[in-house]
mmCIF file of C-alpha atoms in Angstrom:
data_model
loop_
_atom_site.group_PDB
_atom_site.id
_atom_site.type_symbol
_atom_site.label_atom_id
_atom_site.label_comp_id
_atom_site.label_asym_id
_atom_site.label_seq_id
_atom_site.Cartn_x
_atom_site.Cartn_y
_atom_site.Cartn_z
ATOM 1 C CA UNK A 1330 -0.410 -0.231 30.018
ATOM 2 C CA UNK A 1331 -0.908 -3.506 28.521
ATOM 3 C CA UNK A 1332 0.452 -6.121 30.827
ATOM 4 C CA UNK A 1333 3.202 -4.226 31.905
ATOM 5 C CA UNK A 1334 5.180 -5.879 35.084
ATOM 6 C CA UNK A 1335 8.064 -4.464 37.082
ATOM 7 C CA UNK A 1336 11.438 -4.759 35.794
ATOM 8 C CA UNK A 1337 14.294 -3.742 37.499
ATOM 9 C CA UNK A 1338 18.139 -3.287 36.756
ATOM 10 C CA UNK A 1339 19.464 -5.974 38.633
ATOM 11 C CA UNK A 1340 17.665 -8.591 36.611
ATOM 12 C CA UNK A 1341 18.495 -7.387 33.059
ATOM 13 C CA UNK A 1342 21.729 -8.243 31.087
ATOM 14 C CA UNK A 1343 22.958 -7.764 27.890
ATOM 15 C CA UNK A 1344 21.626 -10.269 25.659
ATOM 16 C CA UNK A 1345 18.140 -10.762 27.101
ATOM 17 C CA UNK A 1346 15.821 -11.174 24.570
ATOM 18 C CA UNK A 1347 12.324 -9.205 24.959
ATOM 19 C CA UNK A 1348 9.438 -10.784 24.907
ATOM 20 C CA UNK A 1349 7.661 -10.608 21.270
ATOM 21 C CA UNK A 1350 4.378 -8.350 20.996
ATOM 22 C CA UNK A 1351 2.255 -8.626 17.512
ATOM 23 C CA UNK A 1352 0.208 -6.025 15.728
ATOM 24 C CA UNK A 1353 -2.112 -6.391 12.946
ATOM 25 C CA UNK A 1354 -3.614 -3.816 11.888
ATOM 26 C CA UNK A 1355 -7.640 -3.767 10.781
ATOM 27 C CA UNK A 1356 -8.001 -1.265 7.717
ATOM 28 C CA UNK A 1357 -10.513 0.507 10.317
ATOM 29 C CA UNK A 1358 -7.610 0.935 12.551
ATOM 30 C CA UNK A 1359 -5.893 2.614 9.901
ATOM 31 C CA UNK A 1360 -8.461 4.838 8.142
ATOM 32 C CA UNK A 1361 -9.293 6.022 11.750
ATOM 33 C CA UNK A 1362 -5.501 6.415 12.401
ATOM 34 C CA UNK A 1363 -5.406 8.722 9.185
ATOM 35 C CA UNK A 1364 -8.473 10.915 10.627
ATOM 36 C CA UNK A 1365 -7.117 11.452 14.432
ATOM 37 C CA UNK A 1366 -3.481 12.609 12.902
ATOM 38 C CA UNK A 1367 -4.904 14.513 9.986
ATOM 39 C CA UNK A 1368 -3.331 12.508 7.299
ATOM 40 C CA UNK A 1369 -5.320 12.663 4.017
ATOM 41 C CA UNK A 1370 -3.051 10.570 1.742
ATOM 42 C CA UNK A 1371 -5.299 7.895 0.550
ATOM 43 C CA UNK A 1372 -2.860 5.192 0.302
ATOM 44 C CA UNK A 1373 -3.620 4.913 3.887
ATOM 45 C CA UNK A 1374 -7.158 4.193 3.272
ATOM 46 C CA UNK A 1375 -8.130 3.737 -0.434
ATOM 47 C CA UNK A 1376 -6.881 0.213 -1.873
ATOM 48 C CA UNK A 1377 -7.424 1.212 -5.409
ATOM 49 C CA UNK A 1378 -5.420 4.223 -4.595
ATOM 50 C CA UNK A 1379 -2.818 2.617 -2.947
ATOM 51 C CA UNK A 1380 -3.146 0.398 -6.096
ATOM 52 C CA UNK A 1381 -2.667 2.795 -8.724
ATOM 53 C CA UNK A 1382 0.645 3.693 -6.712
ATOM 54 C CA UNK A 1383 2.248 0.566 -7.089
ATOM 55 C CA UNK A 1384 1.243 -1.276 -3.749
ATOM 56 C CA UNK A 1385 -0.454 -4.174 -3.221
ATOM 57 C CA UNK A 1386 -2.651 -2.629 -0.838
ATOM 58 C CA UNK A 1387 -3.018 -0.045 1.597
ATOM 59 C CA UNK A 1388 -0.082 1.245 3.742
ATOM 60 C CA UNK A 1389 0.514 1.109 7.705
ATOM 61 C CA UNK A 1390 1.489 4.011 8.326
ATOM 62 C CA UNK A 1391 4.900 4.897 9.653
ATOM 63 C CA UNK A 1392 4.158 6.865 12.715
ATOM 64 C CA UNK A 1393 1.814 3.968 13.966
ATOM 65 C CA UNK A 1394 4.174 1.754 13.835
ATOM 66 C CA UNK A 1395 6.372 4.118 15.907
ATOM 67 C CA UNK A 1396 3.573 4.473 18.748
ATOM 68 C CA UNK A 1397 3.557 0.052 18.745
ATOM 69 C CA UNK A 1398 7.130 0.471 19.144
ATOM 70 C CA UNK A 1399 7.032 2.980 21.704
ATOM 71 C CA UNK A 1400 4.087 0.839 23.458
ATOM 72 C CA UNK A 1401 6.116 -2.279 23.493
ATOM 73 C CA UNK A 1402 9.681 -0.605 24.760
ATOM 74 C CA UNK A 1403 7.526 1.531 27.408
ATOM 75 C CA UNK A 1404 5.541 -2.204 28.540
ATOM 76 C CA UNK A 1405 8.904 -4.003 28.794
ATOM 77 C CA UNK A 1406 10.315 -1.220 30.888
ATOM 78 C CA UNK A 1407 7.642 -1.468 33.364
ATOM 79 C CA UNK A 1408 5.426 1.081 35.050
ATOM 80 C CA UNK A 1409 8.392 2.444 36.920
ATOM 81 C CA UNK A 1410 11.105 2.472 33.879
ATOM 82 C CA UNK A 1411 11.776 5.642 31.448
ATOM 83 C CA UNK A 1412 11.864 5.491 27.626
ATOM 84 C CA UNK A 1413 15.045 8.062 27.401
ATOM 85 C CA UNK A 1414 14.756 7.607 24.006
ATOM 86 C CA UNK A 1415 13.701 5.582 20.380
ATOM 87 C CA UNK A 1416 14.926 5.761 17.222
ATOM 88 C CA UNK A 1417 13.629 3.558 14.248
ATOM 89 C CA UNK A 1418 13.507 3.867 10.145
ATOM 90 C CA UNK A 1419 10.507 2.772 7.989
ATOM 91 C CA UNK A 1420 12.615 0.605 5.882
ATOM 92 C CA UNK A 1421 9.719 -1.630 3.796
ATOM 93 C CA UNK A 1422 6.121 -1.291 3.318
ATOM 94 C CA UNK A 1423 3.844 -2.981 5.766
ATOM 95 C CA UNK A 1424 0.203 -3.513 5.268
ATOM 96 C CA UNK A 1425 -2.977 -4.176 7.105
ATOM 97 C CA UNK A 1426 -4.240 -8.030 8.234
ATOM 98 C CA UNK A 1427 -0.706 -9.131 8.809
ATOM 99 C CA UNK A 1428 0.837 -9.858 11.987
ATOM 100 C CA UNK A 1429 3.681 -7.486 12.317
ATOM 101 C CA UNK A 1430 6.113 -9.221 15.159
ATOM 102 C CA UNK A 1431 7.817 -6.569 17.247
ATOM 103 C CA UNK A 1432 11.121 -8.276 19.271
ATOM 104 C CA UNK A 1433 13.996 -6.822 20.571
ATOM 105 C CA UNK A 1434 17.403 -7.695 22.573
ATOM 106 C CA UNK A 1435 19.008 -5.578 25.338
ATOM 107 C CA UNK A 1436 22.874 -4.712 23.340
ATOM 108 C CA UNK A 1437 23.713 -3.405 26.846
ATOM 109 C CA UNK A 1438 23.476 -1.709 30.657
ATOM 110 C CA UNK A 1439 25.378 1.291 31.271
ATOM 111 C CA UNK A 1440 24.547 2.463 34.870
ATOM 112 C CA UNK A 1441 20.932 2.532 34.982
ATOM 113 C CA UNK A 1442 20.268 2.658 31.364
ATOM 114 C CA UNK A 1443 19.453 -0.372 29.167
ATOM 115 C CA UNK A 1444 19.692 -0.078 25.504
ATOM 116 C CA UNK A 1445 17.915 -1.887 23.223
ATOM 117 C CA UNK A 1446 17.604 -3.054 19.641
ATOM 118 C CA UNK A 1447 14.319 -3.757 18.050
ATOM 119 C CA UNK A 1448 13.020 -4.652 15.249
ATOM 120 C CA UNK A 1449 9.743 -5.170 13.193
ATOM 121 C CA UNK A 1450 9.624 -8.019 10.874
ATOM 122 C CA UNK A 1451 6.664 -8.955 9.165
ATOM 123 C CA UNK A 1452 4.738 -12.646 8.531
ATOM 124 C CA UNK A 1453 7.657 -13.294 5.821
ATOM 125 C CA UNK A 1454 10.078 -12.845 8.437
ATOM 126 C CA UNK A 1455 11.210 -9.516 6.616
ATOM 127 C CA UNK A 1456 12.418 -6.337 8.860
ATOM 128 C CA UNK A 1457 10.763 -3.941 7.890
ATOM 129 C CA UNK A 1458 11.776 -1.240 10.546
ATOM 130 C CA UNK A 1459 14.570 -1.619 12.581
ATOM 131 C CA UNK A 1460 15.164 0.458 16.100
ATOM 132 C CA UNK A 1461 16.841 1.278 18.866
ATOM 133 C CA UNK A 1462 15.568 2.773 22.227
ATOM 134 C CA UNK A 1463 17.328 3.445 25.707
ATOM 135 C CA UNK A 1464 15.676 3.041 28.593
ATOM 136 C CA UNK A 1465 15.749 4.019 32.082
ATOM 137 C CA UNK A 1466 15.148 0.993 34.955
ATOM 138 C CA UNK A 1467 14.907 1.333 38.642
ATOM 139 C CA UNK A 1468 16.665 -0.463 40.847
ATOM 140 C CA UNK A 1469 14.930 -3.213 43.382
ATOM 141 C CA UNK A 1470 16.857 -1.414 45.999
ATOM 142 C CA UNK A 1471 15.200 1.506 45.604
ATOM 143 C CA UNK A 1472 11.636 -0.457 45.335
#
């Protein structure tokens, strides 16, 4: 994990914000990203490409940005706590050599369940993909 630290129940509330994590992506990253999930579509890869569609440049994709999201829900969790689940919606384009700021708030604790919004918002401050996740946290009793 990347600088995951124990978190447990007891110390979590609703309205605790999450500490921010930011992503840019290289075009490397993504044209590698396209070849390990077997994506062809060039607007991944191929500025003129991506171009001729109508974007400024190439794409991040969509289920990357799901696996940062998943990365920084699982890190604030801890090694111990359990991404029950994540939900999120590609809602803008985002593209490569930006920072991409992922932050979240816990909405609330039910029991031993946290839930969480999230969001991604890029160097304009746009979201560009909101989420939610619920996640599982152990209790220091039980450390």
């Amino acid at each position: 994990m990347s600088g995951a630290s124990e978190r447990f129940l007891e110390d979590v509330k609703a309205g605790d914000s999450m500490p921010p994590l930011v992503k840019n992506a290289s075009r490397a990253q993504l044209f590698l990203f396209s070849a390990a999930t077997h994506n062809p579509h060039r607007v991944h890869y191929d500025r003129a490409f991506a171009q001729l569609e109508g974007h400024d440049d190439v794409l991040v994709h969509g289920p990357l940005q799901g696996a940062w999201l998943h990365q920084f829900v699982r890190d604030w969790a801890g090694p111990r706590g359990r991404v029950l689940a994540l939900a999120f919606q590609n809602r803008s384009r985002a593209f490569p050599e930006r920072d991409l700021v992922l932050r979240g708030r816990v909405a609330s604790v039910d029991g031993d369940v946290a839930s969480l919004e999230i969001e991604e918002v890029d160097d304009t401050g746009a979201v560009l993909v909101p989420a939610t996740a619920r996640v599982r946290l152990p209790r220091r009793s039980a450390a």
